[in-house]
Amino acid sequence: MTAAELAQLAHDIKLWARELGFDQVGITDTDLALEEPRLQAWLDAGHHGTMDYMARHGMMRARPHELLPGTLRVLSVRMNYLPFEAGFAATLRDPTLGYISRYALGRDYHKVLRNRLKQLGERIEQRCQTLLPSTQATPGEWRPFVDSAPILERPLAAKAGLGWVGKHSLLLNETAGSFFFLGELLVGLPLPVDAPVEKEQCGKCVACINICPTGAIVAPYVVDGRRCISYLTIENDGPIPEEFRPLMGNRIYGCDDCQLICPWNRYADASPEPDFSPRPNLHRPPLLTLWGWSESDFLKHTEGSPIRRIGYRRWRRNLAVALGNGPASSDAMAALQQALASAEPMVAEHIEWALATLAVRQEKEDKKTRLLIRCIEKGLPDHA
Ligand code: SF4
Ligand code: SF4
């Protein structure tokens, strides 16, 4: 294929990507050698926690051409996901509700993005076929990835000009913030590459570091996964360390705090994509309603949702912690108590923690009430 044909194809790929609902696409090569020391240091520090697959794939994450031999370019795409009625504050401020990371309120994004990337790959293949046999053009093998392969998607996206990696380690875009999904299409065509953004624009800001409830951003650009609520509630299969439980509040699936505080997210656009619209039973859901779900209810209500991936056991564990962080109501305590006998050991331990926490809170509240009643009985102060 001539340089002019490749340039035309790169131009058309961007149009097709927009038609397919992507908000941006950038093209880069596969060289991430500069990222390898940073990745190795992160793994050496154990910040990946029990995500053993991270260590298992080692430096392949920084070498897309090893993942799919023959790969010459990575098409990095992003798609906004913020729903129109995100309801961040209303959910976070009400401890009787469960907070679900906004990316997980609708349909499983893996399916949505992979399907669109596949369509993009097919269009590229068709274009190459129309150029045959005169140019022997072929896209080689191509493959879409959405969180499904060991690939350093954020550095690749940054290199492709989609933004810069912020101090919270997510990709930031100056006109779109960070509430978007990323995906990649690996191709064997020597397309012209896009320029990265000139420099990162976090500047002196440290808002995400300061707001993180669990202190997971241990240094600028370094997130210790073992402390991050997203990891603790989603990836982590075991118990949640006690030190983090009170800090989780009502976050039952993921956490958005470091994104919410980020000044660049004032530019984040809501997504018109119907697949990302919140499901009614996951949007501002009462914790006690979710706690009442049987395993078959859970499977039914989370069908086609990313939440289903964590399974009922982790779901119950997370809910138990959130209930323990909520009001010490008799309803909450009775619901927890009732579930204790039949709970499997890991969940039972979290229920016991929740009950003990609520009992302490109730005792404190009772003490305050008793004190108030004594004051009233002694006679109200003149100004009351
Ligand atoms: S997602 Fe939450 S817990 Fe994780 S780094 Fe961001 S603010 Fe901290
Ligand atoms: S909150 Fe500030 S430091 Fe953190 S990612 Fe956003 S701009 Fe960068």
Short mmCIF file of C-alpha atoms and ligand atoms in Angstrom, two decimals:
data_model
loop_
_atom_site.label_atom_id
_atom_site.label_comp_id
_atom_site.label_asym_id
_atom_site.label_seq_id
_atom_site.Cartn_x
_atom_site.Cartn_y
_atom_site.Cartn_z
CA MET A 1 0.00 0.00 0.00
CA THR A 2 1.36 3.43 -0.83
CA ALA A 3 1.95 6.11 1.77
CA ALA A 4 -0.99 8.06 0.33
CA GLU A 5 -3.29 5.04 0.60
CA LEU A 6 -2.20 4.43 4.17
CA ALA A 7 -2.81 8.09 5.05
CA GLN A 8 -6.27 7.90 3.45
CA LEU A 9 -7.02 4.70 5.35
CA ALA A 10 -5.94 6.30 8.66
CA HIS A 11 -8.24 9.23 7.90
CA ASP A 12 -11.15 6.91 7.08
CA ILE A 13 -10.55 4.77 10.18
CA LYS A 14 -11.21 7.88 12.27
CA LEU A 15 -14.47 8.55 10.44
CA TRP A 16 -15.59 4.93 10.76
CA ALA A 17 -14.71 4.90 14.45
CA ARG A 18 -16.95 7.94 15.01
CA GLU A 19 -19.75 6.27 13.06
CA LEU A 20 -19.39 3.24 15.32
CA GLY A 21 -19.88 5.40 18.42
CA PHE A 22 -16.28 5.86 19.56
CA ASP A 23 -15.48 9.35 20.79
CA GLN A 24 -11.86 9.28 19.66
CA VAL A 25 -9.30 7.03 18.05
CA GLY A 26 -5.53 7.40 17.86
CA ILE A 27 -2.89 5.34 16.11
CA THR A 28 0.45 4.40 17.61
CA ASP A 29 3.27 1.92 17.15
CA THR A 30 3.96 -0.95 19.56
CA ASP A 31 7.06 0.41 21.27
CA LEU A 32 6.46 0.81 25.01
CA ALA A 33 10.04 0.21 26.10
CA LEU A 34 9.97 3.35 28.25
CA GLU A 35 7.11 1.87 30.29
CA GLU A 36 8.85 -1.38 31.15
CA PRO A 37 10.88 -0.15 34.15
CA ARG A 38 7.79 1.50 35.62
CA LEU A 39 5.75 -1.69 35.19
CA GLN A 40 8.52 -3.80 36.70
CA ALA A 41 8.82 -1.50 39.74
CA TRP A 42 5.03 -1.68 40.28
CA LEU A 43 5.08 -5.47 40.13
CA ASP A 44 8.18 -5.69 42.35
CA ALA A 45 6.40 -3.58 44.97
CA GLY A 46 3.50 -6.06 44.94
CA HIS A 47 0.98 -3.34 44.09
CA HIS A 48 -0.93 -5.81 41.92
CA GLY A 49 -2.07 -7.68 45.04
CA THR A 50 -3.58 -11.03 44.14
CA MET A 51 -3.94 -10.14 40.47
CA ASP A 52 -1.36 -12.80 39.64
CA TYR A 53 -2.10 -12.57 35.92
CA MET A 54 -0.42 -9.16 35.99
CA ALA A 55 2.88 -10.67 37.08
CA ARG A 56 2.42 -13.80 35.01
CA HIS A 57 2.37 -11.89 31.74
CA GLY A 58 5.38 -9.84 32.79
CA MET A 59 6.70 -7.50 30.13
CA MET A 60 4.34 -8.85 27.47
CA ARG A 61 1.98 -6.12 28.66
CA ALA A 62 4.38 -3.60 27.20
CA ARG A 63 4.95 -5.54 23.98
CA PRO A 64 1.75 -5.80 21.92
CA HIS A 65 3.72 -7.29 19.01
CA GLU A 66 4.43 -10.33 21.22
CA LEU A 67 0.75 -10.67 21.96
CA LEU A 68 -0.16 -10.79 18.27
CA PRO A 69 2.90 -11.43 16.10
CA GLY A 70 2.98 -9.19 13.05
CA THR A 71 1.32 -6.27 14.85
CA LEU A 72 2.65 -2.96 13.58
CA ARG A 73 0.09 -0.51 14.93
CA VAL A 74 -2.33 -0.18 17.79
CA LEU A 75 -5.57 1.69 17.19
CA SER A 76 -6.50 3.02 20.59
CA VAL A 77 -10.14 4.03 21.00
CA ARG A 78 -12.11 5.68 23.76
CA MET A 79 -15.84 5.80 24.41
CA ASN A 80 -17.51 8.02 27.00
CA TYR A 81 -19.71 6.21 29.49
CA LEU A 82 -21.09 8.71 31.97
CA PRO A 83 -24.87 8.40 32.19
CA PHE A 84 -26.97 11.58 31.96
CA GLU A 85 -28.21 11.18 35.51
CA ALA A 86 -25.07 9.99 37.22
CA GLY A 87 -26.39 10.87 40.69
CA PHE A 88 -22.94 10.80 42.28
CA ALA A 89 -23.56 12.96 45.31
CA ALA A 90 -27.09 11.78 46.00
CA THR A 91 -25.86 8.17 46.23
CA LEU A 92 -22.60 8.75 48.05
CA ARG A 93 -24.21 10.96 50.67
CA ASP A 94 -27.00 8.51 51.56
CA PRO A 95 -25.55 5.60 53.57
CA THR A 96 -28.70 3.54 53.08
CA LEU A 97 -27.95 3.32 49.33
CA GLY A 98 -25.26 1.30 47.55
CA TYR A 99 -22.77 3.16 45.36
CA ILE A 100 -21.75 1.38 42.16
CA SER A 101 -18.97 2.80 40.04
CA ARG A 102 -20.70 4.71 37.25
CA TYR A 103 -19.09 2.65 34.51
CA ALA A 104 -20.92 -0.45 35.74
CA LEU A 105 -24.50 0.81 35.84
CA GLY A 106 -25.41 -0.35 32.33
CA ARG A 107 -24.49 -3.15 29.95
CA ASP A 108 -21.11 -4.84 30.16
CA TYR A 109 -18.78 -2.48 28.29
CA HIS A 110 -16.48 -5.34 27.26
CA LYS A 111 -19.17 -6.64 24.95
CA VAL A 112 -20.14 -3.23 23.60
CA LEU A 113 -16.59 -2.13 22.79
CA ARG A 114 -15.34 -5.46 21.50
CA ASN A 115 -18.25 -5.72 19.12
CA ARG A 116 -17.64 -2.22 17.72
CA LEU A 117 -13.89 -2.83 17.43
CA LYS A 118 -14.63 -5.99 15.51
CA GLN A 119 -16.76 -3.98 13.09
CA LEU A 120 -13.93 -1.49 12.70
CA GLY A 121 -11.48 -4.33 11.94
CA GLU A 122 -13.88 -5.71 9.34
CA ARG A 123 -14.14 -2.36 7.58
CA ILE A 124 -10.35 -2.10 7.46
CA GLU A 125 -10.15 -5.59 6.04
CA GLN A 126 -12.76 -4.77 3.38
CA ARG A 127 -10.81 -1.66 2.35
CA CYS A 128 -7.64 -3.73 2.01
CA GLN A 129 -9.50 -6.27 -0.10
CA THR A 130 -10.77 -3.59 -2.48
CA LEU A 131 -7.15 -2.54 -3.04
CA LEU A 132 -6.14 -6.09 -3.91
CA PRO A 133 -4.68 -7.42 -6.09
CA SER A 134 -3.04 -4.22 -7.33
CA THR A 135 -1.24 -3.43 -4.06
CA GLN A 136 -1.24 -6.74 -2.23
CA ALA A 137 -2.68 -4.76 0.71
CA THR A 138 -3.50 -6.81 3.77
CA PRO A 139 -4.19 -5.76 7.33
CA GLY A 140 -2.44 -8.95 8.44
CA GLU A 141 -3.97 -10.53 11.46
CA TRP A 142 -5.99 -8.08 13.51
CA ARG A 143 -7.59 -8.48 16.90
CA PRO A 144 -9.71 -6.33 19.22
CA PHE A 145 -8.95 -6.10 22.95
CA VAL A 146 -10.99 -4.65 25.79
CA ASP A 147 -9.43 -5.49 29.14
CA SER A 148 -9.10 -8.99 27.77
CA ALA A 149 -5.38 -9.23 27.23
CA PRO A 150 -2.17 -8.29 28.96
CA ILE A 151 -1.77 -4.89 27.38
CA LEU A 152 -0.80 -1.50 28.83
CA GLU A 153 -3.80 0.31 27.48
CA ARG A 154 -3.30 3.68 29.17
CA PRO A 155 0.29 4.27 28.06
CA LEU A 156 -0.71 3.12 24.58
CA ALA A 157 -3.65 5.52 24.54
CA ALA A 158 -1.37 8.33 25.73
CA LYS A 159 1.11 7.53 22.99
CA ALA A 160 -1.73 7.54 20.46
CA GLY A 161 -2.62 11.10 21.49
CA LEU A 162 -5.79 10.36 23.46
CA GLY A 163 -4.58 12.13 26.59
CA TRP A 164 -2.08 11.72 29.40
CA VAL A 165 -1.89 9.37 32.36
CA GLY A 166 -2.95 11.36 35.42
CA LYS A 167 -1.61 11.07 38.95
CA HIS A 168 -4.47 8.66 39.71
CA SER A 169 -3.03 6.45 36.91
CA LEU A 170 -6.10 6.81 34.65
CA LEU A 171 -6.09 8.41 31.25
CA LEU A 172 -7.13 12.07 31.18
CA ASN A 173 -8.26 13.98 28.17
CA GLU A 174 -8.38 17.76 28.16
CA THR A 175 -11.80 17.93 26.54
CA ALA A 176 -13.37 14.80 28.02
CA GLY A 177 -11.92 14.17 31.50
CA SER A 178 -11.58 10.49 32.36
CA PHE A 179 -15.04 8.91 32.36
CA PHE A 180 -14.48 6.79 29.26
CA PHE A 181 -13.61 3.22 28.34
CA LEU A 182 -10.54 2.30 26.37
CA GLY A 183 -10.12 -0.45 23.82
CA GLU A 184 -7.49 -1.47 21.27
CA LEU A 185 -7.40 -2.93 17.79
CA LEU A 186 -4.05 -4.46 16.88
CA VAL A 187 -3.31 -4.40 13.13
CA GLY A 188 -0.45 -5.39 10.84
CA LEU A 189 -0.56 -2.24 8.68
CA PRO A 190 2.14 0.48 8.79
CA LEU A 191 -0.43 3.27 9.21
CA PRO A 192 0.87 6.79 9.98
CA VAL A 193 0.98 7.33 13.75
CA ASP A 194 -0.55 10.18 15.76
CA ALA A 195 1.45 12.44 18.01
CA PRO A 196 1.10 12.09 21.78
CA VAL A 197 -0.21 15.11 23.74
CA GLU A 198 2.67 17.43 24.33
CA LYS A 199 2.77 17.18 28.10
CA GLU A 200 0.72 15.91 30.97
CA GLN A 201 -1.43 18.58 32.53
CA CYS A 202 -1.86 17.57 36.16
CA GLY A 203 0.61 20.28 37.13
CA LYS A 204 0.75 20.86 40.89
CA CYS A 205 -2.70 19.36 41.51
CA VAL A 206 -2.82 16.50 44.03
CA ALA A 207 -6.58 16.43 44.60
CA CYS A 208 -6.97 12.75 43.72
CA ILE A 209 -4.15 11.76 46.07
CA ASN A 210 -5.71 13.68 48.94
CA ILE A 211 -9.29 12.51 48.40
CA CYS A 212 -8.63 8.77 48.04
CA PRO A 213 -10.47 7.21 51.00
CA THR A 214 -7.92 4.44 51.50
CA GLY A 215 -4.69 6.24 50.61
CA ALA A 216 -4.26 3.99 47.57
CA ILE A 217 -2.41 6.57 45.45
CA VAL A 218 0.84 6.05 47.29
CA ALA A 219 2.80 8.43 45.04
CA PRO A 220 1.90 10.45 41.97
CA TYR A 221 1.03 7.98 39.17
CA VAL A 222 1.36 4.97 41.48
CA VAL A 223 -1.76 3.19 42.73
CA ASP A 224 -1.28 0.39 45.21
CA GLY A 225 -4.02 -1.96 44.00
CA ARG A 226 -4.16 -3.65 47.39
CA ARG A 227 -5.51 -0.45 48.96
CA CYS A 228 -7.82 0.61 46.12
CA ILE A 229 -11.56 0.13 46.68
CA SER A 230 -12.00 -0.89 43.05
CA TYR A 231 -9.57 -3.75 43.59
CA LEU A 232 -10.91 -4.60 47.05
CA THR A 233 -14.53 -4.85 45.89
CA ILE A 234 -14.02 -6.34 42.42
CA GLU A 235 -10.73 -8.18 41.85
CA ASN A 236 -10.10 -9.32 45.38
CA ASP A 237 -11.59 -12.73 46.03
CA GLY A 238 -10.79 -12.95 49.72
CA PRO A 239 -11.69 -10.99 52.81
CA ILE A 240 -11.43 -7.22 52.75
CA PRO A 241 -8.77 -6.19 55.28
CA GLU A 242 -10.49 -4.69 58.34
CA GLU A 243 -8.51 -1.47 58.19
CA PHE A 244 -10.21 -0.57 54.88
CA ARG A 245 -13.78 -1.56 55.71
CA PRO A 246 -14.84 1.60 57.56
CA LEU A 247 -13.23 3.71 54.81
CA MET A 248 -15.30 2.15 52.06
CA GLY A 249 -18.56 3.77 53.12
CA ASN A 250 -21.38 2.61 50.87
CA ARG A 251 -19.18 1.75 47.85
CA ILE A 252 -20.23 -1.77 46.92
CA TYR A 253 -18.68 -2.07 43.45
CA GLY A 254 -15.71 0.08 42.55
CA CYS A 255 -15.04 3.68 43.46
CA ASP A 256 -14.98 6.93 41.49
CA ASP A 257 -13.65 9.37 44.07
CA CYS A 258 -10.33 10.13 42.37
CA GLN A 259 -12.17 10.86 39.14
CA LEU A 260 -14.93 12.87 40.78
CA ILE A 261 -12.50 15.27 42.39
CA CYS A 262 -10.45 15.71 39.22
CA PRO A 263 -10.89 19.21 37.77
CA TRP A 264 -10.65 17.85 34.22
CA ASN A 265 -13.89 15.97 34.69
CA ARG A 266 -15.81 19.21 34.57
CA TYR A 267 -15.42 18.68 30.81
CA ALA A 268 -16.74 15.11 30.86
CA ASP A 269 -19.71 14.62 28.55
CA ALA A 270 -22.60 12.29 29.23
CA SER A 271 -22.83 9.36 26.84
CA PRO A 272 -25.82 9.03 24.50
CA GLU A 273 -25.10 5.29 24.29
CA PRO A 274 -28.26 3.48 25.47
CA ASP A 275 -26.19 0.47 26.55
CA PHE A 276 -24.58 2.58 29.27
CA SER A 277 -27.85 3.89 30.70
CA PRO A 278 -28.25 2.83 34.32
CA ARG A 279 -30.42 -0.16 35.02
CA PRO A 280 -33.17 1.00 37.38
CA ASN A 281 -32.41 -1.64 40.01
CA LEU A 282 -28.71 -0.66 40.13
CA HIS A 283 -29.17 3.10 40.13
CA ARG A 284 -29.30 4.42 43.70
CA PRO A 285 -30.34 1.01 45.05
CA PRO A 286 -31.28 0.67 48.75
CA LEU A 287 -28.71 -1.60 50.39
CA LEU A 288 -31.40 -3.59 52.14
CA THR A 289 -33.12 -4.31 48.83
CA LEU A 290 -29.84 -5.62 47.38
CA TRP A 291 -29.21 -7.61 50.55
CA GLY A 292 -32.58 -9.27 50.05
CA TRP A 293 -31.52 -10.69 46.64
CA SER A 294 -31.02 -14.45 46.51
CA GLU A 295 -28.27 -15.79 44.28
CA SER A 296 -30.75 -16.33 41.45
CA ASP A 297 -32.02 -12.74 41.89
CA PHE A 298 -28.42 -11.55 41.67
CA LEU A 299 -27.84 -13.50 38.46
CA LYS A 300 -31.10 -12.29 36.97
CA HIS A 301 -30.59 -8.62 37.84
CA THR A 302 -26.97 -8.55 36.71
CA GLU A 303 -27.35 -10.46 33.46
CA GLY A 304 -25.23 -8.71 30.81
CA SER A 305 -23.76 -6.38 33.46
CA PRO A 306 -20.07 -6.31 34.46
CA ILE A 307 -21.15 -6.76 38.07
CA ARG A 308 -22.06 -10.36 37.40
CA ARG A 309 -18.37 -11.19 37.01
CA ILE A 310 -17.67 -10.81 40.72
CA GLY A 311 -20.20 -13.48 41.66
CA TYR A 312 -22.66 -13.62 44.52
CA ARG A 313 -20.09 -14.32 47.24
CA ARG A 314 -18.06 -11.11 46.69
CA TRP A 315 -21.29 -9.20 46.15
CA ARG A 316 -22.58 -10.26 49.61
CA ARG A 317 -19.20 -9.51 51.18
CA ASN A 318 -19.28 -5.97 49.78
CA LEU A 319 -22.88 -5.42 50.84
CA ALA A 320 -22.15 -6.61 54.36
CA VAL A 321 -19.38 -4.01 54.68
CA ALA A 322 -21.63 -1.23 53.33
CA LEU A 323 -24.43 -2.20 55.71
CA GLY A 324 -21.91 -2.14 58.57
CA ASN A 325 -21.00 1.40 57.55
CA GLY A 326 -24.65 2.49 57.41
CA PRO A 327 -27.15 3.54 60.05
CA ALA A 328 -27.57 1.20 63.03
CA SER A 329 -31.22 0.59 62.22
CA SER A 330 -33.08 -2.36 63.63
CA ASP A 331 -33.97 -3.40 60.05
CA ALA A 332 -30.33 -3.55 58.97
CA MET A 333 -29.26 -5.44 62.07
CA ALA A 334 -32.11 -7.92 61.76
CA ALA A 335 -31.39 -8.54 58.06
CA LEU A 336 -27.72 -9.17 58.77
CA GLN A 337 -28.48 -11.40 61.73
CA GLN A 338 -30.95 -13.41 59.72
CA ALA A 339 -28.42 -14.11 56.97
CA LEU A 340 -25.63 -15.11 59.33
CA ALA A 341 -26.52 -18.76 59.89
CA SER A 342 -26.62 -19.70 56.22
CA ALA A 343 -23.72 -17.51 55.05
CA GLU A 344 -20.54 -19.12 53.80
CA PRO A 345 -17.51 -18.50 56.07
CA MET A 346 -15.94 -15.48 54.32
CA VAL A 347 -19.26 -13.65 54.04
CA ALA A 348 -20.21 -14.66 57.61
CA GLU A 349 -17.04 -13.02 58.92
CA HIS A 350 -17.99 -9.76 57.18
CA ILE A 351 -21.53 -9.99 58.55
CA GLU A 352 -20.14 -10.43 62.06
CA TRP A 353 -17.91 -7.41 61.53
CA ALA A 354 -20.91 -5.39 60.33
CA LEU A 355 -23.05 -6.43 63.29
CA ALA A 356 -20.29 -5.60 65.76
CA THR A 357 -19.70 -2.21 64.10
CA LEU A 358 -23.40 -1.39 64.13
CA ALA A 359 -23.71 -2.45 67.77
CA VAL A 360 -20.92 -0.04 68.78
CA ARG A 361 -22.58 2.75 66.77
CA GLN A 362 -25.96 2.00 68.30
CA GLU A 363 -24.47 2.05 71.79
CA LYS A 364 -22.94 5.46 71.10
CA GLU A 365 -26.25 6.77 69.76
CA ASP A 366 -28.11 5.35 72.77
CA LYS A 367 -25.65 7.04 75.10
CA LYS A 368 -26.24 10.38 73.42
CA THR A 369 -30.00 9.89 73.62
CA ARG A 370 -29.80 8.97 77.32
CA LEU A 371 -27.69 12.06 77.97
CA LEU A 372 -30.19 14.23 76.12
CA ILE A 373 -33.12 12.78 78.06
CA ARG A 374 -31.32 13.40 81.37
CA CYS A 375 -30.74 17.03 80.34
CA ILE A 376 -34.40 17.42 79.39
CA GLU A 377 -35.52 15.91 82.69
CA LYS A 378 -33.31 18.34 84.57
CA GLY A 379 -34.94 21.22 82.74
CA LEU A 380 -34.10 22.69 79.37
CA PRO A 381 -31.61 25.55 79.20
CA ASP A 382 -33.27 28.97 78.73
CA HIS A 383 -32.23 29.27 75.10
CA ALA A 384 -33.55 25.78 74.07
S1 SF4 B 1 -10.68 4.32 42.82
FE1 SF4 B 1 -11.06 5.09 44.89
S2 SF4 B 1 -9.80 3.85 46.23
FE2 SF4 B 1 -9.01 3.55 44.12
S3 SF4 B 1 -7.41 5.08 43.89
FE3 SF4 B 1 -9.28 6.04 43.17
S4 SF4 B 1 -10.11 7.11 44.98
FE4 SF4 B 1 -8.60 5.64 45.68
S1 SF4 B 2 -7.08 15.21 40.38
FE1 SF4 B 2 -5.39 16.56 39.77
S2 SF4 B 2 -3.55 15.31 40.02
FE2 SF4 B 2 -5.27 13.91 40.02
S3 SF4 B 2 -5.45 13.24 37.92
FE3 SF4 B 2 -6.82 15.00 38.15
S4 SF4 B 2 -5.56 16.77 37.56
FE4 SF4 B 2 -4.16 15.06 37.89
#
